[in-house]
Amino acid sequence: MGDTGTTSFLDQVRTEPTLSRARRLRKFLAKGPLECDLGRRRFRLRGGTPRAAFTEAEKSYVFGFNAVMSREIEKIEEISAEQHPFGYEGAAAACTVLDLLTLTRGRRLHELLAGPAQHHRHAAYLGAGRGYALLRLRPVRGARRAHPLLRWLAVDGFGFQWSLSRADRMVGERTMPDLLTRAHCAVFDQGLGRLLWYHDCASPGDVAARIGGYPPGRRADLWSGVGFAATYTGGAEADELWWLTEHAGGDGFRAHLAQGCAFAAAARLRSGTLPDHTARAVPILAGAEPEEAASWTDQGLIELGHQAHTHEDFRRWQSQTRRSWTRRHHP
């Protein structure tokens, strides 16, 4: 368990731009700075790179959430460009919460996706799912006006937030929430996989051991989520990433790790900023340069055609991305 000293943690949080105080309902929905202290949730926190990566990501998420509540969403552009996706993830979560509470049929989320977050759509859909989880509601319903396939990422975001708030049950007891249909469960596990990367602080051996405790039928999606988080958020050095590929391969899910990595590479490239940790992770986890790995997801989307929108289509998109990785490495 990491150091959760309030004074030292708050000193880290005060580096962000200043937001005005939210008013009325928004004031009660705004998040406090300690929301991004993962040590409070009894996560295993190592010092150095992993803790800094996860703290910064959640700090930016909270900032984006509060920027919507204070009606100052433009201030997300004032934080580090590398953190913009997490800021817009928080903004999407806040927009979703407000849309659901005020019955506005996804208007705020739609405006966010069409405007400030248009280059961060992966992040925004993940954030929308987090908003549903905050209100204990089944995801996706309010995102139907948006991208027909990316909207399924809301279930991934739901899985991350639901597991973040209930880590003892989701990680320790390996349960699945009753809110989900069978079609949702696999994508939920991708979000849970991302959470496991945070929970065990980017330690390849600990993450692999944690995944090994889940039923075999759930492990593929957990590895996919780990691949996404290791690439998108970072937290591991090169030697640790190589060990991660060994663990995933030993479990029989090397292609799923690469597929999650490819989706993360595509998301980062579309955001306009490719962080050093992403540029380092993709050649190791996907065995290709970021542009090539991202192209696997583009090609899969093209092959599905314009009518793709169902859960089965989303799963086929992932499967085709894995086939691209397999053809690249096992011709």
XYZ file of C-alpha atoms in Angstrom:
331
model
C 0.000 0.000 0.000
C 1.377 3.387 -0.960
C 1.927 6.517 1.055
C -1.412 8.264 1.437
C -0.250 11.268 3.439
C -2.726 14.042 2.679
C -0.267 16.940 2.726
C 2.241 15.400 0.322
C -0.519 14.250 -2.010
C -2.222 17.626 -2.154
C 1.111 19.245 -2.952
C 1.165 17.144 -6.135
C -2.375 18.134 -7.099
C -1.909 21.915 -6.936
C 0.081 22.068 -10.169
C -3.026 22.176 -12.396
C -4.669 25.370 -13.753
C -7.203 26.900 -11.386
C -10.919 26.299 -11.897
C -13.759 28.467 -10.624
C -16.077 27.042 -7.988
C -19.014 25.138 -9.421
C -22.516 26.284 -8.521
C -25.828 24.689 -7.580
C -26.130 20.990 -8.481
C -22.715 21.007 -10.131
C -21.091 22.046 -6.857
C -22.245 18.831 -5.207
C -21.136 16.704 -8.155
C -17.613 18.139 -8.389
C -14.777 15.899 -7.221
C -12.269 16.639 -4.470
C -8.510 16.382 -5.081
C -8.182 13.184 -3.059
C -10.341 11.371 -5.631
C -7.201 10.739 -7.673
C -5.146 9.313 -4.797
C -5.137 5.602 -5.617
C -3.422 4.840 -2.324
C -6.748 5.541 -0.598
C -8.204 2.580 -2.498
C -5.531 0.226 -1.154
C -3.877 -0.245 -4.522
C -0.341 -1.608 -4.589
C 1.700 1.523 -5.328
C 5.376 1.391 -6.163
C 7.337 4.606 -6.232
C 8.781 6.237 -9.350
C 7.388 5.954 -12.861
C 4.304 3.761 -12.248
C 2.874 5.826 -9.417
C 3.538 9.100 -11.246
C 1.862 7.824 -14.432
C -1.304 6.660 -12.681
C -1.550 9.672 -10.393
C -1.189 12.087 -13.307
C -3.794 10.220 -15.356
C -6.398 10.267 -12.586
C -5.500 13.839 -11.647
C -6.184 14.922 -15.228
C -9.435 12.934 -15.251
C -10.617 14.738 -12.116
C -9.568 18.085 -13.571
C -11.569 17.440 -16.747
C -14.580 16.335 -14.718
C -14.478 19.491 -12.614
C -13.860 21.688 -15.669
C -17.296 20.661 -16.945
C -18.863 21.312 -13.552
C -17.371 24.820 -13.429
C -18.298 25.451 -17.093
C -14.628 25.954 -18.017
C -13.987 23.006 -20.294
C -11.594 25.089 -22.387
C -9.074 24.928 -19.529
C -8.397 21.278 -20.309
C -6.214 22.622 -23.128
C -3.999 24.279 -20.485
C -2.795 21.001 -18.996
C -0.014 18.950 -20.577
C -0.858 17.762 -24.112
C 0.040 14.223 -23.061
C -2.710 14.426 -20.422
C -5.431 15.856 -22.695
C -7.060 12.450 -23.328
C -7.487 11.885 -19.594
C -8.855 15.391 -19.174
C -11.476 14.774 -21.858
C -12.224 11.382 -20.342
C -13.166 13.212 -17.156
C -15.120 15.796 -19.113
C -17.122 13.064 -20.852
C -17.869 11.402 -17.522
C -19.172 14.707 -16.171
C -21.248 15.405 -19.289
C -22.745 11.928 -19.065
C -23.621 12.343 -15.387
C -25.317 15.681 -16.096
C -27.142 14.303 -19.143
C -28.487 11.372 -17.163
C -29.541 13.468 -14.184
C -31.269 16.115 -16.314
C -32.726 13.700 -18.911
C -31.184 15.581 -21.856
C -30.678 12.448 -24.001
C -26.899 12.739 -24.270
C -26.867 16.356 -25.500
C -23.797 17.448 -23.534
C -21.825 14.348 -24.456
C -22.737 14.765 -28.118
C -21.620 18.416 -28.063
C -18.355 17.435 -26.392
C -17.662 14.757 -29.021
C -18.503 17.132 -31.874
C -16.413 19.937 -30.384
C -13.522 19.979 -27.904
C -13.097 16.197 -27.729
C -13.345 15.449 -31.447
C -9.716 14.273 -31.511
C -10.095 12.320 -28.262
C -13.107 10.156 -29.012
C -11.643 6.971 -27.565
C -11.054 8.784 -24.284
C -14.486 10.416 -24.342
C -16.326 7.116 -24.763
C -14.300 5.571 -21.956
C -15.259 8.563 -19.832
C -18.926 8.224 -20.733
C -18.838 4.696 -19.360
C -17.275 5.969 -16.154
C -20.176 8.396 -15.835
C -22.682 5.551 -16.074
C -20.796 3.626 -13.405
C -20.840 6.619 -11.072
C -24.639 6.554 -11.241
C -24.875 2.743 -11.170
C -26.629 2.638 -14.546
C -26.098 0.267 -17.468
C -23.815 1.887 -20.073
C -24.221 2.661 -23.801
C -27.909 3.586 -23.870
C -27.253 7.338 -23.892
C -24.387 7.108 -26.392
C -26.417 5.731 -29.282
C -26.252 8.975 -31.271
C -22.486 8.724 -31.513
C -19.975 6.473 -33.300
C -21.690 3.091 -33.856
C -18.668 1.008 -32.783
C -16.604 3.294 -30.559
C -19.645 3.667 -28.312
C -18.920 0.141 -27.059
C -15.859 1.605 -25.356
C -18.336 3.046 -22.871
C -18.721 -0.487 -21.506
C -14.926 -0.640 -21.117
C -15.000 2.663 -19.214
C -17.857 1.356 -17.103
C -15.762 -1.704 -16.243
C -12.819 0.444 -15.210
C -14.819 2.796 -12.973
C -17.018 0.085 -11.485
C -13.939 -1.945 -10.586
C -12.071 1.120 -9.333
C -14.860 1.877 -6.862
C -15.298 -1.762 -5.814
C -11.810 -3.181 -6.079
C -12.203 -5.533 -3.117
C -15.068 -7.325 -4.864
C -14.067 -6.995 -8.499
C -10.388 -7.805 -8.009
C -10.445 -9.815 -4.807
C -13.661 -11.791 -5.321
C -13.685 -11.590 -9.148
C -17.413 -10.868 -9.375
C -19.397 -9.407 -12.286
C -22.061 -6.702 -11.788
C -25.682 -7.707 -12.270
C -26.328 -4.618 -14.404
C -24.636 -6.132 -17.437
C -26.001 -8.335 -20.185
C -23.915 -11.264 -21.384
C -22.890 -9.209 -24.426
C -21.491 -6.486 -22.173
C -19.402 -8.754 -19.966
C -16.468 -9.282 -22.318
C -15.990 -5.559 -22.948
C -16.442 -4.922 -19.219
C -13.473 -7.225 -18.622
C -11.302 -5.056 -20.850
C -11.977 -2.153 -18.508
C -11.264 -4.407 -15.561
C -7.989 -5.396 -17.229
C -7.007 -1.736 -17.460
C -7.836 -1.376 -13.784
C -5.628 -4.376 -12.913
C -2.671 -2.601 -14.533
C -3.300 0.285 -12.122
C -4.141 -1.945 -9.169
C -0.864 -3.870 -9.314
C 1.131 -0.799 -10.297
C 2.405 -2.019 -13.665
C 4.201 -5.026 -12.183
C 4.125 -7.682 -14.957
C 4.427 -10.654 -12.610
C 1.754 -9.398 -10.232
C -0.632 -8.503 -13.058
C -0.157 -11.930 -14.652
C -0.730 -13.669 -11.323
C -3.868 -11.610 -10.779
C -5.241 -12.513 -14.213
C -4.391 -16.151 -13.568
C -6.896 -16.135 -10.723
C -9.804 -15.449 -13.101
C -11.627 -18.156 -15.064
C -9.954 -18.956 -18.410
C -12.934 -17.579 -20.324
C -12.309 -14.085 -18.960
C -8.548 -13.866 -19.355
C -8.394 -12.913 -23.047
C -10.279 -9.664 -22.460
C -8.330 -8.922 -19.291
C -5.075 -9.191 -21.267
C -6.528 -6.913 -23.941
C -7.258 -4.292 -21.289
C -3.769 -4.631 -19.838
C -2.265 -4.099 -23.299
C -4.307 -0.947 -23.746
C -3.370 0.494 -20.353
C 0.328 -0.365 -20.609
C 0.457 1.507 -23.920
C -1.997 4.334 -23.295
C -1.184 5.247 -19.688
C 2.275 3.712 -19.368
C 3.965 2.973 -16.058
C 6.426 0.251 -17.093
C 10.003 0.305 -18.322
C 11.113 -1.553 -21.441
C 12.357 -4.644 -19.605
C 9.063 -4.894 -17.737
C 7.130 -4.655 -20.999
C 9.157 -7.544 -22.409
C 8.274 -9.584 -19.322
C 4.630 -8.665 -19.864
C 4.718 -10.162 -23.352
C 6.259 -13.335 -21.925
C 3.512 -13.658 -19.328
C 0.732 -13.032 -21.877
C 2.263 -15.537 -24.286
C 2.640 -18.111 -21.540
C -1.059 -17.710 -20.750
C -1.959 -18.127 -24.427
C -3.136 -14.559 -25.016
C -0.220 -12.812 -26.689
C -2.441 -11.650 -29.589
C -4.944 -10.087 -27.183
C -2.190 -8.096 -25.486
C -1.072 -6.836 -28.910
C -4.641 -5.990 -29.914
C -5.153 -3.842 -26.834
C -1.838 -2.156 -27.581
C -2.887 -1.439 -31.182
C -6.144 0.189 -30.063
C -4.210 2.363 -27.613
C -1.710 3.360 -30.306
C -4.574 4.380 -32.597
C -6.196 6.421 -29.846
C -2.944 8.200 -28.974
C -2.095 8.990 -32.602
C -5.545 10.432 -33.239
C -5.178 12.663 -30.183
C -2.228 14.342 -31.893
C 0.398 13.548 -29.248
C 2.392 10.323 -29.038
C 3.950 10.130 -25.556
C 7.377 8.586 -25.120
C 5.925 5.715 -23.101
C 3.565 4.838 -25.976
C 6.337 5.028 -28.563
C 8.382 2.701 -26.336
C 5.564 0.241 -25.609
C 4.134 -0.396 -29.085
C 7.232 -2.006 -30.693
C 7.485 -4.339 -27.690
C 3.842 -5.238 -27.118
C 2.693 -5.174 -30.756
C 6.001 -5.856 -32.499
C 5.470 -2.935 -34.880
C 5.817 0.821 -35.023
C 2.819 2.819 -33.661
C 1.594 3.867 -37.121
C 1.558 0.269 -38.364
C -0.182 -1.054 -35.249
C -2.812 1.690 -35.500
C -3.372 0.812 -39.166
C -4.476 -2.679 -38.129
C -7.470 -1.141 -36.352
C -8.231 1.097 -39.352
C -8.135 -1.840 -41.739
C -10.385 -3.877 -39.485
C -12.899 -1.033 -39.389
C -12.891 -0.738 -43.177
C -13.463 -4.466 -43.586
C -16.526 -4.309 -41.331
C -18.235 -1.734 -43.544
C -20.429 1.248 -42.739
C -23.314 -0.704 -41.206
C -21.301 -2.203 -38.321
C -22.743 -1.240 -34.954
C -23.509 -4.295 -32.814
C -21.542 -5.888 -30.015
C -20.687 -8.723 -32.402
C -19.298 -6.185 -34.890
C -17.156 -4.625 -32.176
C -15.783 -8.043 -31.276
C -15.086 -8.774 -34.944
C -13.194 -5.492 -35.159
C -10.964 -6.653 -32.338
C -10.585 -10.113 -33.868
C -9.514 -8.661 -37.220
C -6.932 -6.507 -35.444
C -5.526 -9.649 -33.820
C -5.409 -11.362 -37.207
C -3.358 -8.461 -38.563
C -0.893 -8.961 -35.725
C -0.793 -12.709 -36.394
C -0.164 -12.222 -40.117
C 2.614 -9.767 -39.290
C 4.427 -12.163 -36.959
C 3.345 -15.590 -38.168
C 2.992 -15.307 -41.962
